[in-house]
Amino acid sequence: MEETDLQDIALETPAEDVFIAPSVHRHPILAGASYTHHSAIPSTIADDMSTECVLGIDEAGRGPVQCHHFDDSKALTPQTRSSLMQKLCTPDSDLYLNCGWATRVMSARDIAAGMLRPAGFYNLNSQAMDATVDLIKETFAKGVNVREIYIDTIGTASVYQKKLERIFPTTRITVAKKADSLYPCVSAASVCAKVTRDAALEVCYQSYASENEGTAEPKPAAQGWGSGYPSDAKCSGWLKEHMDPLFGWGNECRFSWSTAKDLLEAEDASVKVEWPLPDAGEQGMRMTDYLVTESTNGDAEEHDELANWFGCPVAESVF
């Protein structure tokens, strides 16, 4: 592995003492559910809701967030990101008094369900765009006077920007590549996204390790499954070592991820499951087409099953 790859993995790996932000909701995370968290509106804005605000949006591992004002998070170590997030959540700090933020946590289970559903492929870009739109709408619904929005692009910047401008025509919107290195408000959003993801990974790992390793104080996620990215040998190694032959892994794993699919579908896999495709010839058949009644001579013969369902009419001679 190249040295640059090792450096990238180190920057993406959660800090061993990562700050567990208020945006980390333990129950839905462990249940594999997606959810949204909004901070309180900062007092400097709440005291005068006509105050014009700037909104920055970025994501980490497919979780768009909103916030403002730091340097480029990619240039920050995990420990520094965690420290900045803690200050943002500390009452009476300058960041707490002036910055509002929100996160949409999209669970691995829900992302995979959208990508693997049988009818209508719901890809990562579409899921992230929809989450972003919902977060912006929720911010407006709170009465925040958002005048400008800056977004790190998902897909083609011009296409994404035109879509958002149609939805929010009265707001100035800028969508750009590497927006987190160009606009401080997007850098702040990136910090919130990354620390929320880091802390969510930590919560998942601690729960898993407590149940499966039998230790009172499990090691940090950074030492367990690493960064959670496919290029991380620690992560891919953990997946191989802890894979259930039938069910794979828990809610922490995105089954639509090619690394996970390859492991589950490997030729030497312990258990293989094949789901038969529906026979096109069966379309349009009635339930009664599957029913057969006995004829008077004992042979199986098709009849009008519903007509004979409650037996034959009784002759008048019986009475």
Short mmCIF file of N, CA and C in Angstrom, two decimals, residues 165-247:
data_model
loop_
_atom_site.label_atom_id
_atom_site.label_comp_id
_atom_site.label_asym_id
_atom_site.label_seq_id
_atom_site.Cartn_x
_atom_site.Cartn_y
_atom_site.Cartn_z
N GLU A 165 -31.74 24.85 -7.08
CA GLU A 165 -32.27 26.18 -7.38
C GLU A 165 -33.75 26.12 -7.75
N ARG A 166 -34.19 25.03 -8.36
CA ARG A 166 -35.62 24.87 -8.65
C ARG A 166 -36.42 24.67 -7.36
N ILE A 167 -35.83 23.99 -6.40
CA ILE A 167 -36.53 23.71 -5.15
C ILE A 167 -36.51 24.92 -4.22
N PHE A 168 -35.38 25.66 -4.23
CA PHE A 168 -35.22 26.82 -3.35
C PHE A 168 -34.88 28.06 -4.18
N PRO A 169 -35.84 28.58 -4.93
CA PRO A 169 -35.56 29.64 -5.92
C PRO A 169 -35.17 30.99 -5.31
N THR A 170 -35.48 31.25 -4.04
CA THR A 170 -35.19 32.55 -3.45
C THR A 170 -33.86 32.59 -2.71
N THR A 171 -33.13 31.47 -2.73
CA THR A 171 -31.87 31.38 -2.00
C THR A 171 -30.71 31.26 -2.97
N ARG A 172 -29.63 31.96 -2.68
CA ARG A 172 -28.42 31.87 -3.51
C ARG A 172 -27.71 30.56 -3.18
N ILE A 173 -27.51 29.72 -4.19
CA ILE A 173 -26.93 28.40 -3.98
C ILE A 173 -25.66 28.24 -4.81
N THR A 174 -24.61 27.74 -4.18
CA THR A 174 -23.35 27.45 -4.86
C THR A 174 -22.97 26.01 -4.59
N VAL A 175 -22.85 25.22 -5.66
CA VAL A 175 -22.41 23.83 -5.55
C VAL A 175 -21.06 23.72 -6.25
N ALA A 176 -20.08 23.18 -5.57
CA ALA A 176 -18.73 23.13 -6.15
C ALA A 176 -17.98 21.90 -5.68
N LYS A 177 -17.03 21.45 -6.51
CA LYS A 177 -16.15 20.38 -6.10
C LYS A 177 -15.18 20.91 -5.04
N LYS A 178 -14.86 20.05 -4.10
CA LYS A 178 -13.94 20.40 -3.00
C LYS A 178 -14.37 21.68 -2.29
N ALA A 179 -15.69 21.83 -2.13
CA ALA A 179 -16.21 23.02 -1.47
C ALA A 179 -15.74 23.13 -0.03
N ASP A 180 -15.39 21.98 0.58
CA ASP A 180 -14.94 22.02 1.97
C ASP A 180 -13.58 22.68 2.11
N SER A 181 -12.84 22.81 1.01
CA SER A 181 -11.56 23.52 1.05
C SER A 181 -11.68 24.94 0.53
N LEU A 182 -12.87 25.31 0.03
CA LEU A 182 -13.08 26.64 -0.52
C LEU A 182 -13.92 27.53 0.39
N TYR A 183 -14.89 26.94 1.09
CA TYR A 183 -15.82 27.72 1.89
C TYR A 183 -15.79 27.23 3.35
N PRO A 184 -15.47 28.12 4.29
CA PRO A 184 -15.37 27.72 5.70
C PRO A 184 -16.64 27.06 6.24
N CYS A 185 -17.81 27.52 5.76
CA CYS A 185 -19.05 26.93 6.28
C CYS A 185 -19.17 25.47 5.87
N VAL A 186 -18.67 25.11 4.70
CA VAL A 186 -18.71 23.71 4.26
C VAL A 186 -17.66 22.90 5.02
N SER A 187 -16.53 23.52 5.31
CA SER A 187 -15.51 22.84 6.12
C SER A 187 -16.07 22.47 7.49
N ALA A 188 -16.86 23.37 8.06
CA ALA A 188 -17.48 23.10 9.36
C ALA A 188 -18.46 21.94 9.25
N ALA A 189 -19.24 21.93 8.16
CA ALA A 189 -20.18 20.83 7.95
C ALA A 189 -19.45 19.51 7.84
N SER A 190 -18.30 19.54 7.17
CA SER A 190 -17.50 18.33 7.02
C SER A 190 -17.01 17.82 8.37
N VAL A 191 -16.61 18.75 9.26
CA VAL A 191 -16.17 18.35 10.60
C VAL A 191 -17.31 17.67 11.34
N CYS A 192 -18.50 18.27 11.30
CA CYS A 192 -19.66 17.68 11.99
C CYS A 192 -19.99 16.30 11.43
N ALA A 193 -19.92 16.18 10.12
CA ALA A 193 -20.23 14.90 9.49
C ALA A 193 -19.23 13.83 9.89
N LYS A 194 -17.96 14.17 9.80
CA LYS A 194 -16.92 13.17 10.08
C LYS A 194 -16.92 12.75 11.55
N VAL A 195 -17.07 13.69 12.46
CA VAL A 195 -17.05 13.34 13.88
C VAL A 195 -18.30 12.53 14.24
N THR A 196 -19.45 12.89 13.66
CA THR A 196 -20.66 12.10 13.91
C THR A 196 -20.48 10.68 13.42
N ARG A 197 -19.89 10.53 12.22
CA ARG A 197 -19.64 9.19 11.70
C ARG A 197 -18.64 8.44 12.58
N ASP A 198 -17.55 9.11 12.97
CA ASP A 198 -16.55 8.47 13.82
C ASP A 198 -17.18 7.97 15.12
N ALA A 199 -18.00 8.83 15.74
CA ALA A 199 -18.61 8.46 17.02
C ALA A 199 -19.63 7.34 16.84
N ALA A 200 -20.36 7.36 15.71
CA ALA A 200 -21.33 6.29 15.45
C ALA A 200 -20.61 4.96 15.28
N LEU A 201 -19.46 4.97 14.59
CA LEU A 201 -18.66 3.76 14.45
C LEU A 201 -18.20 3.25 15.82
N GLU A 202 -17.83 4.17 16.67
CA GLU A 202 -17.37 3.80 18.01
C GLU A 202 -18.49 3.15 18.82
N VAL A 203 -19.69 3.73 18.74
CA VAL A 203 -20.84 3.17 19.46
C VAL A 203 -21.15 1.77 18.94
N CYS A 204 -21.13 1.59 17.62
CA CYS A 204 -21.39 0.26 17.04
C CYS A 204 -20.34 -0.75 17.48
N TYR A 205 -19.08 -0.34 17.44
CA TYR A 205 -18.02 -1.29 17.77
C TYR A 205 -18.05 -1.67 19.25
N GLN A 206 -18.26 -0.71 20.11
CA GLN A 206 -18.29 -1.00 21.54
C GLN A 206 -19.42 -1.97 21.86
N SER A 207 -20.57 -1.79 21.22
CA SER A 207 -21.69 -2.70 21.45
C SER A 207 -21.36 -4.10 20.95
N TYR A 208 -20.77 -4.18 19.74
CA TYR A 208 -20.42 -5.48 19.18
C TYR A 208 -19.38 -6.18 20.03
N ALA A 209 -18.33 -5.46 20.42
CA ALA A 209 -17.24 -6.06 21.18
C ALA A 209 -17.70 -6.52 22.56
N SER A 210 -18.58 -5.75 23.17
CA SER A 210 -19.08 -6.13 24.49
C SER A 210 -19.85 -7.44 24.44
N GLU A 211 -20.61 -7.64 23.36
CA GLU A 211 -21.44 -8.84 23.25
C GLU A 211 -20.64 -10.06 22.78
N ASN A 212 -19.61 -9.82 21.95
CA ASN A 212 -18.93 -10.95 21.32
C ASN A 212 -17.53 -11.25 21.83
N GLU A 213 -16.91 -10.26 22.46
CA GLU A 213 -15.55 -10.48 22.95
C GLU A 213 -15.50 -10.73 24.46
N GLY A 214 -16.62 -10.44 25.15
CA GLY A 214 -16.70 -10.73 26.56
C GLY A 214 -15.76 -9.93 27.44
N THR A 215 -15.34 -8.74 26.96
CA THR A 215 -14.45 -7.91 27.76
C THR A 215 -15.21 -6.71 28.32
N ALA A 216 -14.90 -6.35 29.55
CA ALA A 216 -15.59 -5.24 30.20
C ALA A 216 -15.28 -3.91 29.53
N GLU A 217 -14.04 -3.76 29.06
CA GLU A 217 -13.62 -2.53 28.41
C GLU A 217 -13.02 -2.86 27.05
N PRO A 218 -13.86 -2.96 26.01
CA PRO A 218 -13.36 -3.29 24.66
C PRO A 218 -12.40 -2.23 24.15
N LYS A 219 -11.53 -2.63 23.25
CA LYS A 219 -10.61 -1.67 22.64
C LYS A 219 -11.38 -0.72 21.73
N PRO A 220 -10.82 0.44 21.42
CA PRO A 220 -11.50 1.41 20.55
C PRO A 220 -11.72 0.85 19.15
N ALA A 221 -12.69 1.43 18.45
CA ALA A 221 -12.98 0.99 17.08
C ALA A 221 -11.77 1.11 16.18
N ALA A 222 -10.94 2.14 16.41
CA ALA A 222 -9.75 2.34 15.60
C ALA A 222 -8.83 1.13 15.64
N GLN A 223 -8.81 0.43 16.77
CA GLN A 223 -7.98 -0.76 16.91
C GLN A 223 -8.73 -2.02 16.49
N GLY A 224 -10.03 -1.91 16.37
CA GLY A 224 -10.84 -3.07 16.01
C GLY A 224 -11.04 -3.20 14.52
N TRP A 225 -12.01 -2.42 13.98
CA TRP A 225 -12.27 -2.52 12.54
C TRP A 225 -11.73 -1.32 11.76
N GLY A 226 -10.96 -0.46 12.42
CA GLY A 226 -10.27 0.60 11.71
C GLY A 226 -11.19 1.71 11.21
N SER A 227 -10.94 2.18 10.00
CA SER A 227 -11.64 3.35 9.46
C SER A 227 -13.01 3.03 8.90
N GLY A 228 -13.24 1.77 8.54
CA GLY A 228 -14.51 1.42 7.91
C GLY A 228 -14.49 1.53 6.40
N TYR A 229 -13.34 1.87 5.82
CA TYR A 229 -13.23 2.02 4.37
C TYR A 229 -12.57 0.79 3.73
N PRO A 230 -12.94 0.45 2.49
CA PRO A 230 -12.45 -0.78 1.86
C PRO A 230 -10.95 -0.84 1.66
N SER A 231 -10.29 0.32 1.53
CA SER A 231 -8.84 0.31 1.33
C SER A 231 -8.07 0.06 2.62
N ASP A 232 -8.78 0.02 3.73
CA ASP A 232 -8.16 -0.20 5.04
C ASP A 232 -8.06 -1.70 5.29
N ALA A 233 -6.84 -2.22 5.34
CA ALA A 233 -6.63 -3.66 5.55
C ALA A 233 -7.22 -4.12 6.88
N LYS A 234 -7.20 -3.25 7.87
CA LYS A 234 -7.77 -3.61 9.18
C LYS A 234 -9.27 -3.84 9.07
N CYS A 235 -9.94 -2.99 8.29
CA CYS A 235 -11.39 -3.13 8.10
C CYS A 235 -11.74 -4.39 7.32
N SER A 236 -11.11 -4.59 6.17
CA SER A 236 -11.40 -5.77 5.36
C SER A 236 -11.03 -7.05 6.10
N GLY A 237 -9.95 -7.00 6.89
CA GLY A 237 -9.56 -8.16 7.68
C GLY A 237 -10.58 -8.48 8.74
N TRP A 238 -11.14 -7.44 9.37
CA TRP A 238 -12.17 -7.65 10.40
C TRP A 238 -13.41 -8.29 9.78
N LEU A 239 -13.79 -7.84 8.61
CA LEU A 239 -14.97 -8.39 7.94
C LEU A 239 -14.80 -9.89 7.67
N LYS A 240 -13.62 -10.28 7.18
CA LYS A 240 -13.36 -11.69 6.88
C LYS A 240 -13.39 -12.53 8.15
N GLU A 241 -12.83 -12.00 9.21
CA GLU A 241 -12.69 -12.77 10.45
C GLU A 241 -14.01 -12.90 11.21
N HIS A 242 -14.91 -11.93 11.05
CA HIS A 242 -16.12 -11.90 11.86
C HIS A 242 -17.40 -12.10 11.05
N MET A 243 -17.28 -12.69 9.87
CA MET A 243 -18.45 -12.89 9.02
C MET A 243 -19.22 -14.14 9.42
N ASP A 244 -20.52 -13.97 9.67
CA ASP A 244 -21.38 -15.13 9.87
C ASP A 244 -21.62 -15.77 8.51
N PRO A 245 -21.49 -17.10 8.36
CA PRO A 245 -21.60 -17.72 7.04
C PRO A 245 -22.96 -17.55 6.37
N LEU A 246 -24.01 -17.29 7.19
CA LEU A 246 -25.34 -17.14 6.61
C LEU A 246 -25.80 -15.69 6.59
N PHE A 247 -25.65 -14.99 7.72
CA PHE A 247 -26.20 -13.65 7.85
C PHE A 247 -25.17 -12.54 7.61
#
